[in-house]
Short mmCIF file of C-alpha atoms in Angstrom, two decimals:
data_model
loop_
_atom_site.label_atom_id
_atom_site.label_comp_id
_atom_site.label_asym_id
_atom_site.label_seq_id
_atom_site.Cartn_x
_atom_site.Cartn_y
_atom_site.Cartn_z
CA MET A 1 0.04 -0.26 -0.01
CA ALA A 2 2.96 2.92 0.76
CA ALA A 3 4.45 1.84 -2.28
CA ALA A 4 1.56 2.43 -4.22
CA ALA A 5 0.35 5.57 -2.29
CA ARG A 6 4.69 6.50 -3.56
CA ALA A 7 4.30 5.71 -7.00
CA ARG A 8 1.21 7.92 -7.36
CA VAL A 9 3.05 10.79 -5.99
CA ALA A 10 5.99 10.31 -8.24
CA HIS A 11 3.91 9.74 -11.18
CA LEU A 12 2.71 13.21 -10.45
CA LEU A 13 5.48 14.86 -9.75
CA ARG A 14 6.97 13.56 -13.44
CA GLN A 15 3.81 14.61 -15.05
CA LEU A 16 3.85 18.35 -13.50
CA GLN A 17 7.88 18.13 -14.84
CA ARG A 18 6.61 16.77 -18.57
CA ALA A 19 4.16 19.17 -18.46
CA ALA A 20 6.83 21.63 -18.77
CA CYS A 21 6.02 23.89 -15.71
CA GLN A 22 5.84 27.69 -16.60
CA CYS A 23 8.77 28.49 -14.33
CA PRO A 24 12.46 26.82 -14.70
CA THR A 25 13.43 27.99 -11.78
CA HIS A 26 10.72 25.98 -10.00
CA SER A 27 10.32 23.04 -11.91
CA HIS A 28 12.85 20.25 -12.72
CA THR A 29 12.21 21.54 -17.15
CA TYR A 30 15.29 23.51 -18.65
CA SER A 31 15.27 26.62 -21.28
CA GLN A 32 17.51 23.96 -24.08
CA ALA A 33 15.04 21.51 -25.86
CA PRO A 34 14.97 18.05 -24.23
CA GLY A 35 17.56 15.66 -25.72
CA PHE A 36 15.86 11.95 -25.99
CA ALA A 37 17.38 9.07 -23.60
CA PRO A 38 20.07 6.76 -25.01
CA SER A 39 18.56 3.17 -25.99
CA GLY A 40 17.65 1.28 -23.19
CA ILE A 41 17.73 3.99 -20.37
CA SER A 42 14.57 5.89 -19.01
CA THR A 43 15.99 7.72 -16.40
CA ASP A 44 18.89 9.87 -15.33
CA TYR A 45 22.17 8.35 -13.66
CA ALA A 46 23.80 11.62 -12.85
CA PHE A 47 23.65 15.05 -11.45
CA GLU A 48 25.92 18.02 -12.17
CA MET A 49 26.59 20.86 -9.60
CA ALA A 50 26.87 24.35 -10.52
CA VAL A 51 27.01 27.29 -8.70
CA SER A 52 27.72 31.12 -8.63
CA ASN A 53 31.56 32.88 -6.91
CA ILE A 54 30.18 33.27 -3.28
CA ARG A 55 31.72 36.18 -0.95
CA TYR A 56 30.55 36.52 2.27
CA GLY A 57 31.05 38.93 5.21
CA ALA A 58 30.17 41.98 6.89
CA GLY A 59 31.52 44.93 4.74
CA VAL A 60 32.38 42.99 1.81
CA THR A 61 30.50 45.40 -0.62
CA LYS A 62 33.26 47.58 -0.11
CA GLU A 63 35.35 45.37 -2.71
CA VAL A 64 33.30 45.40 -5.54
CA GLY A 65 34.95 48.35 -7.16
CA MET A 66 38.14 46.16 -6.65
CA ASP A 67 36.52 43.57 -8.39
CA LEU A 68 35.35 44.98 -11.33
CA GLN A 69 38.80 46.65 -11.61
CA ASN A 70 40.60 43.12 -11.53
CA MET A 71 37.99 41.96 -14.17
CA GLY A 72 39.29 45.20 -16.60
CA ALA A 73 35.76 46.44 -16.38
CA LYS A 74 35.67 50.30 -18.23
CA ASN A 75 31.97 50.86 -18.35
CA VAL A 76 29.52 49.16 -15.38
CA CYS A 77 25.33 49.46 -15.46
CA LEU A 78 24.91 49.92 -11.92
CA MET A 79 20.97 48.15 -11.14
CA THR A 80 18.71 48.40 -8.71
CA ASP A 81 15.01 50.07 -7.75
CA LYS A 82 14.10 53.18 -6.91
CA ASN A 83 13.25 52.02 -3.33
CA LEU A 84 16.64 50.60 -2.74
CA SER A 85 18.97 53.74 -5.05
CA GLN A 86 17.99 56.40 -1.61
CA LEU A 87 19.64 53.62 0.69
CA PRO A 88 22.63 53.13 2.00
CA PRO A 89 23.66 48.97 0.13
CA VAL A 90 23.58 51.44 -3.41
CA GLN A 91 24.94 54.08 -2.05
CA MET A 92 27.61 51.49 -0.42
CA VAL A 93 28.40 50.22 -4.17
CA MET A 94 28.55 53.56 -6.00
CA ASP A 95 31.40 54.91 -3.33
CA SER A 96 33.60 51.73 -4.18
CA LEU A 97 33.10 52.15 -7.51
CA VAL A 98 34.21 55.62 -7.46
CA LYS A 99 37.09 54.99 -5.20
CA ASN A 100 38.72 52.21 -7.72
CA GLY A 101 37.82 54.71 -10.60
CA ILE A 102 34.88 52.34 -12.15
CA ASN A 103 32.65 54.43 -14.72
CA PHE A 104 28.87 53.57 -14.15
CA LYS A 105 25.40 54.58 -14.76
CA VAL A 106 22.75 53.66 -12.69
CA TYR A 107 19.34 52.34 -14.54
CA ASP A 108 16.88 52.25 -11.00
CA ASN A 109 14.16 51.00 -12.61
CA VAL A 110 13.97 47.13 -12.13
CA ARG A 111 9.85 46.63 -11.28
CA VAL A 112 9.48 44.47 -8.21
CA GLU A 113 7.71 40.91 -9.29
CA PRO A 114 9.55 42.23 -13.35
CA THR A 115 7.12 41.61 -15.98
CA ASP A 116 8.00 40.96 -19.88
CA ARG A 117 7.85 44.70 -20.46
CA SER A 118 9.96 45.79 -17.14
CA PHE A 119 12.89 43.78 -18.28
CA MET A 120 12.63 44.99 -22.29
CA GLU A 121 12.90 48.27 -20.63
CA ALA A 122 16.31 47.35 -18.75
CA ILE A 123 17.42 45.43 -21.96
CA GLU A 124 16.84 48.12 -24.24
CA PHE A 125 18.57 50.69 -21.87
CA VAL A 126 21.86 48.09 -22.15
CA LYS A 127 21.79 48.22 -25.28
CA ARG A 128 22.42 51.68 -25.45
CA GLY A 129 25.02 51.79 -22.98
CA ALA A 130 27.68 49.35 -24.33
CA PHE A 131 28.56 47.64 -20.87
CA ASP A 132 31.36 45.73 -20.71
CA ALA A 133 30.11 44.59 -16.69
CA TYR A 134 26.73 44.50 -14.65
CA VAL A 135 26.40 45.14 -10.76
CA ALA A 136 23.04 43.85 -9.77
CA VAL A 137 21.98 45.52 -6.36
CA GLY A 138 18.59 44.28 -4.74
CA GLY A 139 16.22 41.31 -4.18
CA GLY A 140 15.68 38.58 -6.61
CA SER A 141 13.61 41.01 -9.11
CA THR A 142 16.77 43.38 -9.72
CA MET A 143 18.94 40.41 -9.80
CA ASP A 144 17.24 38.38 -11.93
CA THR A 145 15.95 41.74 -14.19
CA CYS A 146 19.65 42.45 -14.47
CA LYS A 147 21.01 38.91 -15.86
CA ALA A 148 18.26 38.83 -18.45
CA ALA A 149 19.41 42.32 -19.04
CA ASN A 150 23.24 40.85 -19.77
CA LEU A 151 21.95 38.02 -21.37
CA TYR A 152 19.74 39.91 -24.58
CA ALA A 153 22.63 42.84 -25.04
CA SER A 154 25.19 39.70 -25.59
CA SER A 155 22.77 39.13 -28.10
CA PRO A 156 21.25 41.75 -29.09
CA HIS A 157 19.68 39.97 -32.85
CA SER A 158 17.41 37.88 -30.46
CA ASP A 159 14.20 38.08 -30.13
CA PHE A 160 12.60 38.14 -27.04
CA LEU A 161 10.91 34.80 -26.59
CA ASP A 162 14.13 32.71 -28.02
CA TYR A 163 15.26 31.80 -24.51
CA VAL A 164 12.44 32.16 -22.63
CA ASN A 165 11.16 29.21 -20.95
CA ALA A 166 9.49 26.53 -23.27
CA PRO A 167 6.14 26.59 -24.13
CA ILE A 168 5.88 30.34 -23.20
CA GLY A 169 9.25 30.83 -25.54
CA LYS A 170 11.39 28.69 -27.89
CA GLY A 171 14.09 27.59 -25.49
CA LYS A 172 16.86 27.64 -27.29
CA PRO A 173 19.87 27.57 -25.27
CA VAL A 174 22.47 30.39 -24.52
CA SER A 175 25.15 30.13 -26.38
CA VAL A 176 26.76 33.86 -26.57
CA PRO A 177 29.88 34.28 -24.02
CA LEU A 178 27.88 36.75 -21.64
CA LYS A 179 29.48 40.29 -20.03
CA PRO A 180 31.06 39.86 -15.52
CA LEU A 181 27.46 40.12 -12.99
CA ILE A 182 28.29 40.89 -9.59
CA ALA A 183 25.26 40.36 -7.76
CA VAL A 184 24.76 42.42 -4.24
CA PRO A 185 21.39 41.01 -2.50
CA THR A 186 19.48 42.67 -0.28
CA THR A 187 17.12 40.48 1.16
CA SER A 188 17.18 37.05 2.36
CA GLY A 189 15.11 34.72 -0.02
CA THR A 190 15.56 33.92 -3.59
CA GLY A 191 18.82 33.01 -3.44
CA SER A 192 19.54 34.35 -7.30
CA GLU A 193 22.87 35.24 -6.68
CA THR A 194 23.57 31.84 -6.75
CA THR A 195 21.10 30.36 -9.67
CA GLY A 196 21.27 30.60 -13.57
CA VAL A 197 17.46 32.26 -14.06
CA ALA A 198 15.76 34.92 -14.30
CA ILE A 199 11.20 35.31 -13.53
CA PHE A 200 8.80 37.66 -14.83
CA ASP A 201 5.29 37.87 -15.20
CA TYR A 202 4.67 37.26 -19.06
CA GLU A 203 1.11 40.09 -18.77
CA HIS A 204 -0.41 38.69 -21.84
CA LEU A 205 -0.83 35.21 -20.96
CA LYS A 206 -0.75 36.19 -17.22
CA VAL A 207 1.20 33.28 -15.51
CA LYS A 208 4.62 33.30 -14.85
CA THR A 209 7.81 32.21 -16.68
CA GLY A 210 11.31 32.75 -17.21
CA ILE A 211 14.40 32.01 -18.27
CA ALA A 212 16.85 28.53 -16.97
CA SER A 213 20.50 28.71 -18.41
CA ARG A 214 23.79 28.07 -15.62
CA ALA A 215 24.97 30.73 -19.13
CA ILE A 216 23.45 33.81 -16.99
CA LYS A 217 24.43 32.95 -13.61
CA PRO A 218 26.15 35.34 -11.70
CA THR A 219 30.01 35.72 -12.07
CA LEU A 220 30.03 36.87 -8.28
CA GLY A 221 27.49 37.10 -5.10
CA LEU A 222 28.81 39.65 -2.79
CA ILE A 223 26.39 38.41 0.62
CA ASP A 224 26.78 41.61 3.27
CA PRO A 225 25.18 40.67 5.94
CA LEU A 226 24.90 44.72 6.84
CA HIS A 227 22.54 45.43 3.86
CA THR A 228 19.55 42.62 6.02
CA LEU A 229 19.53 45.21 8.97
CA HIS A 230 17.60 47.79 6.36
CA MET A 231 14.62 45.46 5.69
CA PRO A 232 11.34 45.84 7.32
CA ASP A 233 9.81 43.09 9.32
CA ARG A 234 7.43 41.88 6.67
CA VAL A 235 9.74 42.15 4.08
CA VAL A 236 12.74 39.18 6.43
CA ALA A 237 9.21 37.23 7.02
CA ASN A 238 8.16 36.66 3.22
CA SER A 239 11.86 36.28 2.47
CA GLY A 240 12.63 34.21 4.65
CA PHE A 241 9.14 31.75 4.13
CA ASP A 242 10.86 31.57 0.42
CA VAL A 243 14.43 30.49 2.03
CA LEU A 244 11.47 28.07 3.93
CA CYS A 245 9.87 26.45 1.06
CA HIS A 246 13.32 26.32 -1.28
CA ALA A 247 14.96 24.27 1.58
CA LEU A 248 11.69 22.09 2.19
CA GLU A 249 10.98 21.55 -1.62
CA SER A 250 14.17 20.66 -2.62
CA TYR A 251 14.93 17.96 -0.17
CA THR A 252 11.60 16.32 -0.84
CA ALA A 253 11.99 16.57 -4.59
CA LEU A 254 11.62 13.99 -7.46
CA PRO A 255 15.28 12.25 -6.73
CA TYR A 256 17.62 13.17 -9.31
CA HIS A 257 17.80 8.74 -10.31
CA MET A 258 14.03 9.16 -10.99
CA ARG A 259 13.60 11.57 -13.61
CA SER A 260 13.13 11.39 -17.52
CA PRO A 261 14.25 11.38 -19.91
CA CYS A 262 17.79 11.05 -19.19
CA PRO A 263 19.25 13.06 -21.40
CA SER A 264 21.35 11.88 -24.84
CA ASN A 265 23.63 14.91 -24.42
CA PRO A 266 25.11 16.10 -21.42
CA ILE A 267 24.28 19.63 -22.55
CA THR A 268 20.71 18.91 -22.22
CA ARG A 269 20.69 17.69 -18.63
CA PRO A 270 18.34 19.88 -16.89
CA ALA A 271 20.11 22.82 -14.42
CA TYR A 272 17.11 21.23 -12.00
CA GLN A 273 17.41 18.02 -11.75
CA GLY A 274 15.78 16.99 -8.56
CA SER A 275 17.18 15.60 -5.05
CA ASN A 276 20.56 15.37 -4.93
CA PRO A 277 23.50 13.91 -1.93
CA ILE A 278 25.10 17.68 -2.84
CA SER A 279 21.86 19.65 -3.09
CA ASP A 280 20.53 18.17 0.49
CA ILE A 281 23.30 19.06 2.31
CA TRP A 282 22.74 21.98 1.23
CA ALA A 283 18.74 21.88 1.47
CA VAL A 284 19.14 20.91 4.97
CA HIS A 285 22.05 23.41 6.09
CA ALA A 286 19.06 25.92 5.54
CA LEU A 287 16.56 24.34 7.30
CA ARG A 288 18.29 24.48 10.28
CA ILE A 289 19.19 28.01 10.23
CA VAL A 290 15.62 29.14 9.44
CA ALA A 291 14.29 26.97 12.11
CA LYS A 292 16.85 29.11 14.80
CA TYR A 293 17.14 32.27 12.77
CA LEU A 294 14.14 33.34 11.14
CA LYS A 295 11.58 34.05 14.12
CA ARG A 296 14.72 35.72 16.01
CA ALA A 297 15.21 37.92 12.52
CA VAL A 298 11.63 39.17 12.22
CA ARG A 299 11.08 40.22 15.60
CA ASN A 300 14.61 42.35 16.24
CA PRO A 301 15.85 44.54 13.24
CA ASP A 302 18.95 44.63 14.86
CA ASP A 303 19.95 40.95 15.91
CA LEU A 304 22.79 40.76 13.32
CA GLU A 305 23.09 36.98 13.64
CA ALA A 306 19.89 36.50 12.85
CA ARG A 307 19.93 38.55 10.13
CA SER A 308 23.05 37.72 9.18
CA ASN A 309 22.26 33.52 9.51
CA MET A 310 19.54 34.31 7.26
CA HIS A 311 21.32 35.87 4.24
CA LEU A 312 23.28 33.09 4.40
CA ALA A 313 20.40 30.63 4.52
CA SER A 314 19.32 32.33 1.41
CA ALA A 315 22.42 31.67 -0.54
CA PHE A 316 22.42 27.65 1.06
CA ALA A 317 19.09 26.98 0.06
CA GLY A 318 19.88 28.86 -3.41
CA ILE A 319 22.66 26.40 -4.55
CA GLY A 320 20.33 24.24 -2.91
CA PHE A 321 17.19 24.12 -5.13
CA GLY A 322 19.57 25.92 -7.60
CA ASN A 323 20.64 22.40 -8.81
CA ALA A 324 17.56 20.29 -7.22
CA GLY A 325 14.29 22.36 -8.06
CA VAL A 326 11.49 22.79 -6.04
CA HIS A 327 7.45 21.59 -6.75
CA LEU A 328 4.26 22.47 -5.35
CA CYS A 329 4.55 24.62 -2.91
CA HIS A 330 5.13 27.16 -6.02
CA GLY A 331 4.11 25.48 -8.93
CA MET A 332 0.48 26.81 -7.02
CA SER A 333 1.61 30.15 -6.09
CA TYR A 334 2.18 31.48 -9.24
CA PRO A 335 -1.35 32.37 -9.77
CA ILE A 336 -1.75 33.53 -6.04
CA SER A 337 0.98 36.73 -7.06
CA GLY A 338 0.10 36.86 -11.03
CA LEU A 339 -3.62 37.28 -10.52
CA VAL A 340 -3.50 40.03 -7.06
CA LYS A 341 -5.72 42.80 -7.65
CA THR A 342 -5.77 45.19 -5.11
CA TYR A 343 -3.59 43.69 -1.97
CA LYS A 344 -1.08 45.55 -1.45
CA ALA A 345 1.44 43.85 1.06
CA LYS A 346 2.85 45.53 4.33
CA ASP A 347 6.22 46.85 4.16
CA TYR A 348 6.99 47.33 0.73
CA ASN A 349 6.72 50.39 -0.87
CA VAL A 350 5.22 50.14 -4.14
CA ASP A 351 2.90 51.40 -6.65
CA HIS A 352 1.13 48.59 -7.90
CA PRO A 353 -0.83 45.65 -6.02
CA LEU A 354 1.77 43.01 -4.77
CA VAL A 355 1.53 39.33 -3.35
CA PRO A 356 5.17 38.99 -2.02
CA HIS A 357 6.27 35.33 -3.70
CA GLY A 358 7.52 33.87 -0.35
CA LEU A 359 4.37 34.43 1.08
CA SER A 360 1.96 33.08 -1.92
CA VAL A 361 4.14 30.37 -1.47
CA VAL A 362 4.07 29.27 2.17
CA LEU A 363 0.46 29.15 2.21
CA THR A 364 -0.38 26.18 0.32
CA SER A 365 2.75 24.49 2.40
CA PRO A 366 1.15 22.63 5.30
CA ALA A 367 -1.05 20.37 2.23
CA VAL A 368 1.59 20.04 0.15
CA PHE A 369 3.51 18.21 2.17
CA THR A 370 0.98 16.37 3.62
CA PHE A 371 0.79 14.64 -0.27
CA THR A 372 4.60 14.60 -0.72
CA ALA A 373 4.91 12.73 2.56
CA GLN A 374 3.58 9.80 0.70
CA MET A 375 7.17 9.65 -1.56
CA SER A 376 9.89 9.80 1.47
CA PRO A 377 8.22 9.99 4.39
CA GLU A 378 11.25 10.03 6.17
CA ARG A 379 12.61 13.16 4.78
CA HIS A 380 9.15 15.04 6.15
CA LEU A 381 9.67 13.79 9.78
CA GLU A 382 13.54 14.62 9.84
CA THR A 383 12.47 18.30 8.33
CA ALA A 384 9.62 18.00 10.44
CA GLU A 385 11.94 17.72 13.39
CA ILE A 386 14.41 20.46 12.48
CA LEU A 387 11.31 23.28 12.98
CA GLY A 388 10.36 21.89 15.95
CA ALA A 389 8.37 18.82 16.35
CA ASP A 390 8.99 15.66 18.67
CA THR A 391 9.14 12.70 16.35
CA CYS A 392 10.40 10.33 18.91
CA THR A 393 7.02 8.27 18.79
CA ALA A 394 6.18 9.43 15.15
CA ARG A 395 4.66 7.11 12.47
CA ILE A 396 5.41 6.54 9.31
CA PRO A 397 2.05 6.99 8.06
CA ASP A 398 1.98 9.86 10.25
CA ALA A 399 5.14 12.42 8.21
CA GLY A 400 2.91 14.56 5.81
CA PRO A 401 0.09 15.68 8.94
CA ILE A 402 3.28 16.19 11.28
CA LEU A 403 5.21 18.39 8.99
CA ALA A 404 2.45 20.06 8.23
CA ASP A 405 1.10 20.61 11.59
CA THR A 406 5.05 22.00 12.42
CA LEU A 407 4.49 24.47 9.51
CA ARG A 408 1.21 25.98 10.88
CA LYS A 409 2.06 26.42 13.94
CA PHE A 410 5.23 28.17 12.80
CA LEU A 411 3.35 30.54 10.47
CA PHE A 412 1.30 31.59 13.56
CA ASP A 413 3.91 32.26 15.16
CA LEU A 414 4.83 34.74 12.35
CA ASP A 415 1.38 36.09 12.32
CA VAL A 416 1.11 34.83 8.14
CA ASP A 417 -2.09 35.94 6.42
CA ASP A 418 -5.23 34.32 6.58
CA GLY A 419 -5.50 32.50 3.64
CA LEU A 420 -6.91 33.68 -0.12
CA ALA A 421 -9.63 35.66 1.03
CA ALA A 422 -6.90 37.58 3.67
CA ILE A 423 -4.97 38.95 0.39
CA GLY A 424 -8.07 40.04 -1.99
CA TYR A 425 -9.48 36.80 -3.21
CA SER A 426 -12.03 35.52 -3.32
CA SER A 427 -14.95 32.23 -4.73
CA ALA A 428 -15.41 34.05 -8.12
CA ASP A 429 -11.53 34.06 -8.45
CA ILE A 430 -11.34 30.71 -8.23
CA PRO A 431 -11.62 29.10 -11.92
CA ALA A 432 -8.84 31.40 -13.12
CA LEU A 433 -6.36 30.53 -9.98
CA VAL A 434 -6.75 26.71 -11.06
CA LYS A 435 -5.82 27.61 -14.70
CA GLY A 436 -2.98 29.68 -13.35
CA THR A 437 -1.71 26.29 -11.61
CA LEU A 438 -1.76 24.65 -14.44
CA PRO A 439 1.56 24.18 -16.82
CA GLN A 440 0.42 26.44 -20.05
CA GLN A 441 0.67 25.54 -23.54
CA GLU A 442 0.20 27.89 -26.07
CA GLY A 443 -2.64 27.77 -28.07
CA SER A 444 -4.37 25.35 -25.22
CA VAL A 445 -8.04 26.17 -23.78
CA PHE A 446 -8.85 25.23 -20.54
CA SER A 447 -12.15 24.65 -20.34
CA GLU A 448 -14.65 21.71 -18.62
CA ARG A 449 -14.32 19.67 -20.97
CA ASN A 450 -10.50 19.50 -20.50
CA ASN A 451 -10.99 19.12 -16.60
CA ARG A 452 -13.47 16.00 -17.55
CA ALA A 453 -10.83 14.58 -20.04
CA SER A 454 -8.06 14.67 -17.71
CA ILE A 455 -10.56 13.17 -14.38
CA LEU A 456 -11.72 10.62 -16.61
CA ASP A 457 -8.18 9.22 -18.06
CA GLN A 458 -7.60 8.66 -14.16
CA THR A 459 -5.06 11.03 -14.57
CA PRO A 460 -3.63 12.18 -10.81
CA HIS A 461 -4.00 16.36 -11.78
CA PRO A 462 -2.48 18.98 -10.06
CA ILE A 463 -5.80 20.72 -10.04
CA LEU A 464 -6.54 18.88 -7.01
CA MET A 465 -3.83 18.85 -5.47
CA VAL A 466 -4.56 22.98 -5.28
CA ALA A 467 -8.12 21.82 -3.84
CA THR A 468 -6.41 19.66 -1.15
CA ALA A 469 -4.60 23.04 -0.74
CA ALA A 470 -7.49 24.46 -0.33
CA LEU A 471 -9.13 22.58 2.33
CA CYS A 472 -6.19 22.36 4.76
CA THR A 473 -5.54 25.97 4.33
CA GLU A 474 -9.08 27.03 4.80
CA ALA A 475 -9.75 24.76 8.32
CA SER A 476 -5.80 25.86 9.20
CA ASN A 477 -7.25 29.22 9.05
CA ARG A 478 -11.15 29.19 10.51
CA GLN A 479 -8.55 27.14 13.48
CA ARG A 480 -6.36 30.09 14.21
CA GLN A 481 -9.78 32.47 13.84
CA ALA A 482 -10.99 31.07 16.49
CA ALA A 483 -7.90 30.45 18.69
CA ARG A 484 -8.02 34.21 18.64
CA GLN A 485 -11.46 34.60 19.55
CA ALA A 486 -11.00 32.07 22.46
CA GLY A 487 -7.46 33.95 24.05
CA LYS A 488 -5.52 30.43 22.79
CA ASN A 489 -2.28 31.08 22.72
CA LYS A 490 -1.39 27.83 20.89
CA LEU A 491 -3.26 25.79 18.28
CA ILE A 492 -4.27 21.99 19.16
CA PHE A 493 -3.66 19.53 17.05
CA GLN A 494 -4.75 15.81 15.92
CA ALA A 495 -3.71 12.94 14.45
CA GLY A 496 -2.25 15.83 11.58
CA PHE A 497 -5.73 16.97 11.30
CA LEU A 498 -7.07 20.31 13.42
CA LYS A 499 -9.04 18.67 15.64
CA PRO A 500 -12.28 21.17 16.04
CA LEU A 501 -12.35 23.99 17.99
CA GLU A 502 -16.47 25.02 17.67
CA LYS A 503 -18.78 22.55 15.93
CA ASN A 504 -18.84 22.77 11.97
CA ILE A 505 -15.95 25.00 11.19
CA TYR A 506 -13.15 22.57 10.14
CA ILE A 507 -12.96 20.55 7.28
CA SER A 508 -13.50 16.52 8.38
CA ASN A 509 -11.30 14.04 7.94
CA GLN A 510 -13.52 11.91 5.62
CA ASN A 511 -14.24 15.30 3.31
CA ILE A 512 -9.78 14.96 2.40
CA SER A 513 -9.49 10.95 2.40
CA PHE A 514 -12.67 11.17 0.13
CA LEU A 515 -10.26 14.11 -2.27
CA ARG A 516 -7.10 11.63 -1.45
CA ARG A 517 -8.62 9.20 -2.55
CA ALA A 518 -10.17 11.09 -5.99
CA VAL A 519 -6.42 12.04 -6.60
CA TYR A 520 -4.50 8.65 -5.73
CA GLN A 521 -7.39 6.17 -7.15
CA ASN A 522 -9.89 5.89 -9.40
CA GLU A 523 -12.44 5.52 -7.13
CA HIS A 524 -15.21 8.28 -7.17
CA PHE A 525 -13.68 9.83 -10.45
CA HIS A 526 -17.29 9.05 -12.08
CA SER A 527 -18.51 11.52 -9.72
CA LEU A 528 -16.61 13.93 -10.16
CA ALA A 529 -16.36 13.54 -14.19
CA ASP A 530 -20.23 15.10 -13.45
CA ARG A 531 -18.60 18.11 -11.61
CA PRO A 532 -16.61 20.65 -13.68
CA ALA A 533 -12.96 20.91 -11.43
CA GLU A 534 -13.14 24.46 -10.94
CA MET A 535 -16.52 23.54 -9.14
CA LEU A 536 -14.58 20.88 -6.78
CA PHE A 537 -12.27 23.47 -6.20
CA TYR A 538 -15.13 26.57 -5.49
CA GLU A 539 -16.53 24.34 -2.93
CA CYS A 540 -13.45 23.44 -1.69
CA ALA A 541 -12.24 26.68 -1.40
CA LYS A 542 -14.99 29.08 0.30
CA SER A 543 -15.10 30.57 2.85
CA SER A 544 -17.84 32.54 3.31
CA SER A 545 -19.67 30.11 5.31
CA GLN A 546 -19.43 28.39 8.23
CA ASP A 547 -21.02 24.93 6.75
CA LEU A 548 -18.61 22.26 5.90
CA PHE A 549 -17.89 21.18 2.25
CA GLN A 550 -19.62 18.33 1.89
CA CYS A 551 -18.35 14.95 -0.62
CA PRO A 552 -19.42 15.45 -3.68
CA CYS A 553 -20.78 11.92 -4.69
#
């Protein structure tokens, strides 16, 4: 039975892999067109590691001018956003450039959560500037924008979609030499200073996509913990949630030797290859740092030890997921952040609606790891223990629920927003959220017929995973609300599911079990086929009523 459950989870992860998730950072796909496996080999047998050079230390930013001088740079593009352009990290970089006689121009029009349009604006700027080196000062948005600008300035005749990940773009391999790029991260979340990816919102389709190639990773990452002292508490929290999920997902990703197809040439081996012994080390170490320091870093802006360690954890997790990949938390986060309407997160000084990436990722994490635990229960128990759970008497079948409950308590302690309704979504948005969760194929139409066909084919469909997440998330949120109303300081958990604090508030084990059976087995598929998946998701995620979601059978 356990073997069958593991096989079902592995099958779903492979389905997502083969479907070419639109975001290359958070899947096992790669921008280059895949090769076919050598005769007789269906899964890979090798993995490789690629990472930027990293330099860490308080005040290390002041060395950037000397680094550029050593590289022979004569004309440098300093890229940042308008908020950071007025803050000490950028000033420290400019002082170093001036001191070392480096000619530079500033581009400060980076958009937080960049789009194809904001990428192209940066590309046009750098093409006009004829720069021979780049410095990116900021979070993932700045570093990713600078990577893309460097790429297209180095390949000036390429169409924008040439290097964009398939199926949105053509996914061509990067064969041109790029200029040196030094990344100076000022947040502790994305790990972009270590990876060869650049992520953006493709506005026409309202989906996340990006460029993935080892060729675009920064030449050098300067990790200076002094920059983290300028981060507001919610920025620290949301950045930390990204580190948390990078570590958890890469450690529980499909193992590299189970990934298919096996490449016929090393150049077609994906950058994100599945969990592997080296990535595992970085992921687990990052998770230990998150468990020890994230709450301290959020609660005390002057805690240099905590914020310094979270800055390192971001890079460690970046090395881990940058070579292993992540999975469902990130896959389901794209429509949550990409379809935002009016929500503006606290502590983010932007002129457009914004759901921070880390927040959109972590909201579904308890449900995701309840599901994936059947693939590697020992790893899920190990990570739960790292995060503070007592697993001495834990049973292997309870690994997922134990990790899920541990995550819920961790998030509750950090005052995470109460579900999708709190960030501006309603039941009317569910069809669009479901559509955005599915891997996008050019020209495809997301229709009721397509939903029914996938269900009737008895294929474990990602949309049902989203429904499971909605169930668990709503239960968690309602429990938190009830606990607050009752003046309780601690949450109560039972057998991996939520113990009701009030009658008729929480979703029953029976309903959760039903949905799991629908995902894992063919049981009930005939009933689900009569109800569009959007309706199933709607009923799972509705939050305005105190009534429980009832089994659609």
